[in-house]
Short mmCIF file of C-alpha atoms in Angstrom, two decimals:
data_model
loop_
_atom_site.label_atom_id
_atom_site.label_comp_id
_atom_site.label_asym_id
_atom_site.label_seq_id
_atom_site.Cartn_x
_atom_site.Cartn_y
_atom_site.Cartn_z
CA MET A 1 -5.15 14.11 -13.08
CA ASP A 2 -5.36 12.65 -9.57
CA ILE A 3 -1.67 11.87 -8.71
CA LEU A 4 -2.48 9.44 -5.92
CA ASP A 5 -4.79 7.31 -7.85
CA ASP A 6 -2.14 7.42 -10.64
CA VAL A 7 0.23 6.27 -8.16
CA PHE A 8 -1.55 3.21 -6.85
CA ASP A 9 -2.87 2.18 -10.09
CA THR A 10 0.41 1.87 -11.57
CA LEU A 11 1.92 0.08 -8.44
CA ASN A 12 -0.93 -2.29 -8.93
CA LEU A 13 -2.59 -1.95 -5.46
CA LYS A 14 -4.90 -4.88 -4.62
CA GLY A 15 -6.68 -5.67 -1.46
CA VAL A 16 -6.75 -9.33 -0.41
CA LEU A 17 -9.13 -10.78 2.29
CA TYR A 18 -7.45 -13.57 3.71
CA PHE A 19 -9.77 -14.38 6.90
CA ARG A 20 -12.57 -13.38 9.12
CA THR A 21 -12.07 -14.37 12.65
CA ASP A 22 -13.99 -15.51 15.74
CA PHE A 23 -11.23 -15.97 18.47
CA THR A 24 -11.98 -16.68 22.04
CA SER A 25 -9.51 -16.97 24.85
CA PRO A 26 -6.71 -18.04 25.12
CA TRP A 27 -5.45 -17.40 21.61
CA GLY A 28 -2.52 -16.18 19.53
CA VAL A 29 -1.11 -16.69 16.23
CA THR A 30 2.33 -15.40 14.56
CA VAL A 31 1.76 -13.83 11.11
CA PRO A 32 4.71 -14.55 8.82
CA ARG A 33 6.32 -11.60 6.94
CA TYR A 34 4.97 -11.21 3.51
CA GLN A 35 7.02 -9.32 1.10
CA ASP A 36 5.63 -6.37 -1.05
CA ALA A 37 2.20 -5.96 0.74
CA ALA A 38 0.71 -4.06 3.61
CA ARG A 39 -1.16 -6.14 6.23
CA PHE A 40 -4.34 -5.00 7.96
CA HIS A 41 -6.25 -6.21 10.97
CA TYR A 42 -9.56 -4.48 11.70
CA VAL A 43 -11.42 -5.41 15.15
CA ILE A 44 -15.05 -5.55 14.94
CA GLN A 45 -15.65 -6.95 18.35
CA GLY A 46 -13.50 -7.40 21.38
CA ARG A 47 -9.76 -6.38 21.53
CA CYS A 48 -6.25 -7.96 20.79
CA PHE A 49 -2.66 -7.15 20.91
CA ILE A 50 -0.18 -6.84 18.20
CA GLN A 51 3.47 -7.47 18.78
CA LEU A 52 5.49 -5.95 16.03
CA SER A 53 9.14 -6.33 18.06
CA PRO A 54 10.10 -7.28 21.80
CA THR A 55 9.44 -3.44 22.40
CA THR A 56 6.63 -2.48 20.33
CA LYS A 57 3.13 -3.76 21.34
CA VAL A 58 -0.15 -2.31 20.47
CA GLU A 59 -3.61 -2.68 21.86
CA LEU A 60 -6.51 -2.76 19.52
CA ASN A 61 -10.16 -2.50 20.52
CA ALA A 62 -13.36 -2.73 18.62
CA GLY A 63 -13.65 -0.34 15.86
CA ASP A 64 -9.49 -0.09 15.50
CA LEU A 65 -7.74 -0.86 12.61
CA ILE A 66 -3.88 -1.46 12.18
CA LEU A 67 -1.98 -1.08 8.80
CA ILE A 68 1.54 -2.80 8.77
CA PRO A 69 3.08 -1.19 5.37
CA ARG A 70 6.17 -3.53 4.76
CA GLY A 71 4.34 -6.81 5.66
CA ALA A 72 6.46 -7.72 8.85
CA SER A 73 6.12 -10.73 10.92
CA HIS A 74 4.07 -9.93 13.93
CA ILE A 75 2.18 -11.49 16.98
CA LEU A 76 -1.61 -11.27 16.96
CA ALA A 77 -3.01 -12.52 20.45
CA ASP A 78 -5.52 -12.05 23.11
CA SER A 79 -2.95 -10.69 25.69
CA PRO A 80 0.74 -9.61 25.21
CA ARG A 81 3.10 -12.31 24.68
CA ASP A 82 6.43 -13.03 23.22
CA TYR A 83 5.51 -16.27 21.36
CA ALA A 84 2.28 -17.85 19.31
CA PRO A 85 2.07 -20.85 17.09
CA PRO A 86 2.77 -20.02 13.29
CA LEU A 87 -0.43 -19.03 11.16
CA GLU A 88 -0.17 -22.14 9.25
CA THR A 89 -0.32 -24.26 12.44
CA VAL A 90 -3.35 -22.26 13.55
CA LEU A 91 -5.03 -22.94 10.33
CA ASN A 92 -4.37 -26.50 10.08
CA ASP A 93 -5.78 -27.09 13.64
CA ALA A 94 -8.66 -24.99 12.81
CA ASN A 95 -9.36 -27.30 9.61
CA TYR A 96 -9.75 -24.01 7.90
CA SER A 97 -10.33 -24.21 4.30
CA GLY A 98 -9.82 -20.64 3.27
CA ASP A 99 -13.65 -20.13 3.31
CA GLY A 100 -16.10 -18.62 5.95
CA VAL A 101 -15.07 -17.65 9.44
CA LEU A 102 -11.76 -18.63 11.10
CA THR A 103 -13.21 -19.89 14.37
CA VAL A 104 -10.32 -20.66 17.13
CA GLY A 105 -11.40 -21.85 20.91
CA ASN A 106 -14.64 -22.80 22.51
CA GLY A 107 -14.85 -19.85 24.87
CA ASN A 108 -17.80 -17.22 25.58
CA LYS A 109 -18.82 -16.48 22.26
CA HIS A 110 -19.99 -13.01 23.26
CA ALA A 111 -16.31 -12.16 24.40
CA ALA A 112 -14.85 -13.11 21.18
CA THR A 113 -12.52 -11.19 19.30
CA GLN A 114 -13.91 -10.88 15.68
CA MET A 115 -11.73 -9.31 12.89
CA VAL A 116 -11.25 -9.16 9.30
CA CYS A 117 -7.46 -9.54 8.54
CA GLY A 118 -5.92 -9.32 4.89
CA HIS A 119 -3.22 -7.36 3.08
CA PHE A 120 -2.67 -5.03 0.27
CA SER A 121 -0.31 -6.29 -2.30
CA PHE A 122 1.74 -4.28 -4.81
CA ARG A 123 3.26 -5.15 -8.18
CA GLN A 124 6.79 -6.99 -7.58
CA LYS A 125 9.38 -4.03 -7.04
CA ALA A 126 6.83 -1.42 -7.04
CA ASP A 127 8.19 1.82 -5.18
CA HIS A 128 7.42 5.25 -4.76
CA PRO A 129 8.26 8.19 -2.00
CA ILE A 130 4.94 7.43 -0.57
CA LEU A 131 5.43 3.94 0.31
CA GLN A 132 9.03 4.71 1.45
CA ALA A 133 7.56 7.55 3.85
CA LEU A 134 5.08 5.14 5.42
CA PRO A 135 5.61 4.42 9.20
CA ASP A 136 6.28 0.92 10.49
CA TYR A 137 2.56 0.68 11.61
CA LEU A 138 -0.40 3.11 11.60
CA VAL A 139 -3.25 2.65 13.82
CA THR A 140 -6.87 4.38 13.39
CA SER A 141 -9.63 4.27 15.85
CA MET A 142 -13.33 5.32 15.53
CA SER A 143 -12.50 8.77 17.52
CA VAL A 144 -9.53 9.67 15.00
CA ARG A 145 -11.37 8.92 11.82
CA ALA A 146 -14.30 10.98 12.79
CA GLN A 147 -13.28 13.74 10.69
CA GLN A 148 -12.86 11.71 7.70
CA PRO A 149 -16.23 10.56 6.32
CA LEU A 150 -15.28 8.33 3.44
CA LEU A 151 -12.78 6.47 5.58
CA ASP A 152 -15.19 6.15 8.23
CA GLY A 153 -18.12 4.94 5.89
CA ALA A 154 -15.76 2.24 4.06
CA LEU A 155 -14.83 0.72 7.68
CA ARG A 156 -18.68 0.96 8.78
CA MET A 157 -19.74 -0.88 5.88
CA ILE A 158 -16.96 -3.53 6.02
CA ALA A 159 -18.35 -4.23 9.70
CA GLU A 160 -21.61 -4.51 8.58
CA ARG A 161 -20.80 -7.10 5.59
CA ILE A 162 -18.16 -8.91 7.51
CA PHE A 163 -20.16 -11.77 8.75
CA ALA A 164 -22.83 -11.79 6.12
CA ASP A 165 -22.78 -14.94 3.91
CA GLU A 166 -24.19 -13.35 0.91
CA VAL A 167 -22.81 -13.74 -2.55
CA GLY A 168 -20.19 -10.92 -3.16
CA SER A 169 -19.74 -10.06 0.39
CA ALA A 170 -16.16 -11.15 0.30
CA ALA A 171 -15.38 -9.10 -3.01
CA SER A 172 -17.05 -5.78 -1.84
CA ILE A 173 -14.97 -6.12 1.49
CA THR A 174 -11.76 -6.54 -0.45
CA ARG A 175 -12.87 -3.32 -2.79
CA LEU A 176 -13.98 -1.36 0.33
CA SER A 177 -10.39 -2.30 1.94
CA GLU A 178 -8.67 -0.72 -1.13
CA ILE A 179 -10.54 2.48 -0.34
CA VAL A 180 -9.65 2.37 3.32
CA PHE A 181 -5.87 1.98 2.32
CA ILE A 182 -6.03 5.04 -0.19
CA GLU A 183 -8.20 7.23 2.33
CA LEU A 184 -5.69 6.12 5.13
CA ILE A 185 -2.96 7.70 3.22
CA ARG A 186 -4.92 10.60 1.87
CA SER A 187 -5.75 11.67 5.72
CA ASP A 188 -2.35 11.02 6.75
CA LEU A 189 -3.62 9.95 10.24
CA SER A 190 -0.02 9.06 11.26
CA GLY A 191 1.17 12.57 11.32
CA LYS A 192 4.73 11.29 10.39
CA SER A 193 6.68 14.19 8.64
CA ALA A 194 7.93 12.25 5.76
CA LEU A 195 4.35 11.23 4.68
CA THR A 196 3.11 14.78 5.58
CA SER A 197 5.60 16.34 3.23
CA ILE A 198 5.00 14.20 0.55
CA LEU A 199 1.12 15.01 0.74
CA GLN A 200 1.92 18.54 1.16
CA ALA A 201 3.64 18.37 -2.48
CA PHE A 202 0.51 16.93 -3.93
CA LYS A 203 -1.32 20.03 -2.63
CA ASP A 204 1.03 22.45 -3.26
CA PRO A 205 -0.05 25.13 -6.44
CA LYS A 206 3.22 24.78 -8.03
CA ILE A 207 4.63 21.40 -7.32
CA SER A 208 1.43 19.74 -7.76
CA GLN A 209 1.47 20.98 -11.33
CA SER A 210 4.60 19.84 -12.20
CA LEU A 211 3.68 16.29 -10.76
CA LYS A 212 0.78 16.16 -12.97
CA LEU A 213 2.76 17.04 -15.90
CA ILE A 214 5.44 14.39 -14.90
CA HIS A 215 2.57 11.59 -14.26
CA SER A 216 0.51 12.82 -17.46
CA GLU A 217 3.41 13.18 -19.89
CA HIS A 218 6.19 10.92 -18.33
CA SER A 219 7.48 10.28 -21.85
CA GLN A 220 8.14 14.00 -22.66
CA PRO A 221 11.93 15.08 -22.45
CA TRP A 222 11.47 17.10 -19.28
CA THR A 223 14.41 18.96 -17.73
CA VAL A 224 14.30 20.98 -14.52
CA GLU A 225 14.25 24.26 -16.59
CA SER A 226 11.23 23.12 -18.71
CA LEU A 227 9.07 21.84 -15.55
CA ALA A 228 10.17 25.10 -13.74
CA SER A 229 9.01 27.06 -16.70
CA LYS A 230 5.77 25.55 -17.00
CA VAL A 231 4.74 26.25 -13.21
CA ALA A 232 6.44 29.80 -13.44
CA MET A 233 9.37 29.12 -10.88
CA SER A 234 13.01 29.92 -11.30
CA ARG A 235 15.11 26.59 -11.83
CA SER A 236 16.81 26.68 -8.39
CA ARG A 237 13.60 27.47 -6.47
CA PHE A 238 11.87 24.84 -8.11
CA ALA A 239 14.27 22.26 -7.55
CA ASN A 240 15.08 23.13 -3.96
CA ARG A 241 11.08 23.14 -3.42
CA PHE A 242 10.61 19.86 -4.95
CA SER A 243 13.44 18.30 -3.08
CA GLU A 244 12.26 19.42 0.02
CA LEU A 245 8.71 18.00 -0.30
CA LEU A 246 9.52 14.86 -1.89
CA GLY A 247 12.82 13.74 -0.66
CA THR A 248 14.21 13.63 -4.29
CA GLY A 249 14.98 15.81 -6.96
CA PRO A 250 12.61 16.34 -10.16
CA MET A 251 14.68 14.44 -12.52
CA ALA A 252 15.54 11.44 -9.98
CA TYR A 253 11.48 11.33 -9.38
CA LEU A 254 11.08 11.32 -13.38
CA ALA A 255 13.61 8.65 -13.93
CA GLU A 256 11.91 6.61 -11.24
CA TRP A 257 8.31 6.91 -12.39
CA ARG A 258 9.44 6.14 -15.84
CA LEU A 259 10.63 2.83 -14.71
CA GLN A 260 7.63 1.96 -12.57
CA LYS A 261 5.39 3.00 -15.80
CA ALA A 262 7.85 0.45 -17.94
CA LEU A 263 7.03 -2.09 -15.13
CA ALA A 264 3.44 -1.89 -15.25
CA LEU A 265 3.56 -2.12 -19.09
CA LEU A 266 5.93 -5.47 -19.29
CA ASP A 267 3.33 -6.84 -16.96
CA ASN A 268 0.18 -5.85 -18.53
CA SER A 269 0.66 -5.04 -22.25
CA GLN A 270 1.97 -7.14 -25.22
CA MET A 271 4.05 -4.02 -26.30
CA SER A 272 7.53 -4.90 -27.29
CA VAL A 273 10.74 -3.65 -25.11
CA GLN A 274 11.32 -1.05 -28.04
CA GLN A 275 7.84 0.22 -27.53
CA ILE A 276 7.93 0.27 -24.04
CA ALA A 277 11.14 2.20 -24.26
CA ASP A 278 9.67 4.75 -26.38
CA HIS A 279 6.45 5.05 -24.28
CA SER A 280 8.70 5.57 -21.41
CA GLY A 281 10.79 8.49 -22.77
CA TYR A 282 13.91 6.69 -23.34
CA HIS A 283 15.74 7.42 -26.92
CA SER A 284 16.90 4.04 -27.55
CA PRO A 285 16.09 0.38 -26.06
CA SER A 286 19.64 0.00 -25.06
CA ALA A 287 19.60 3.12 -22.92
CA PHE A 288 16.18 1.78 -21.42
CA THR A 289 17.74 -1.72 -20.80
CA ARG A 290 20.54 0.00 -18.76
CA ALA A 291 18.17 1.96 -16.81
CA PHE A 292 16.21 -0.84 -16.13
CA SER A 293 18.98 -3.30 -15.34
CA GLY A 294 20.58 -1.09 -13.02
CA LYS A 295 17.54 -0.42 -11.09
CA PHE A 296 15.89 -4.02 -10.82
CA GLY A 297 18.71 -6.36 -11.25
CA ALA A 298 17.38 -7.71 -14.59
CA SER A 299 16.81 -6.70 -18.26
CA PRO A 300 13.16 -5.97 -19.15
CA ARG A 301 13.03 -9.05 -21.53
CA ASP A 302 14.44 -11.23 -18.31
CA TYR A 303 11.82 -9.53 -16.32
CA ARG A 304 9.05 -10.37 -18.53
CA ARG A 305 10.23 -13.83 -18.85
CA GLN A 306 10.50 -14.43 -14.97
CA SER A 307 7.09 -12.92 -14.43
CA LEU A 308 5.11 -15.48 -16.95
#
């Protein structure tokens, strides 16, 4: 089992392309906050500046990609600035219908900033230590990703197809962007210790084996002792190593993962709450309801009703 693939499949990772740009100076836009999503901007030509806060400003050049994992509001502009009109205003002024290229300005087309912008969405209330460990933003450039062939290849294909008005271009770019997100996580280009530690857990011979057991058999009545025995470690050494790498204990991880699996089943299946409780490793529907309500603030039935 590929643990990372199971994580993103359960959390319902989906790429959404929301516009391709052809911006000529002067231009700027304030991108609103988007909950349960990770925004991205990939610069094909030209350059731009991202302002995430008054003290956090990032310059992007051709070939650079920025990922903003928690969907924070930010300013996207041709130069550093503290204000730009809201995205909705820019779209209305450009008479943008949602199809084709978003064109702003009448300047030199050879100096235009061309980008593909979008976001990665997750299931409502999706959660995992990987998402918690992501930095406020992550930037990758052509030079940095030179050692990551799959990531580099996906971005090159996006650049080749971005302005092609062929049937299926937008769909293929969306699928490629999902590959980019997963490869960014796998590559750990951020160098952040929290994410590095979690990815190390996926590679650790013993801890990765225990994670595969949890992910492939999450309904089993695992205990710290039984998991430790399966991976040939002492109880205390296993629990300490698991917590050290993942920032949470094995039983807490299992409990959280069972609830994420339950969310997916409530959204995507016709199974009853009792069947989902059984499938999620709970001894009774009432125990499942208590755990689910404590985590998400609504009973399984109420959650399903609200999601319809």
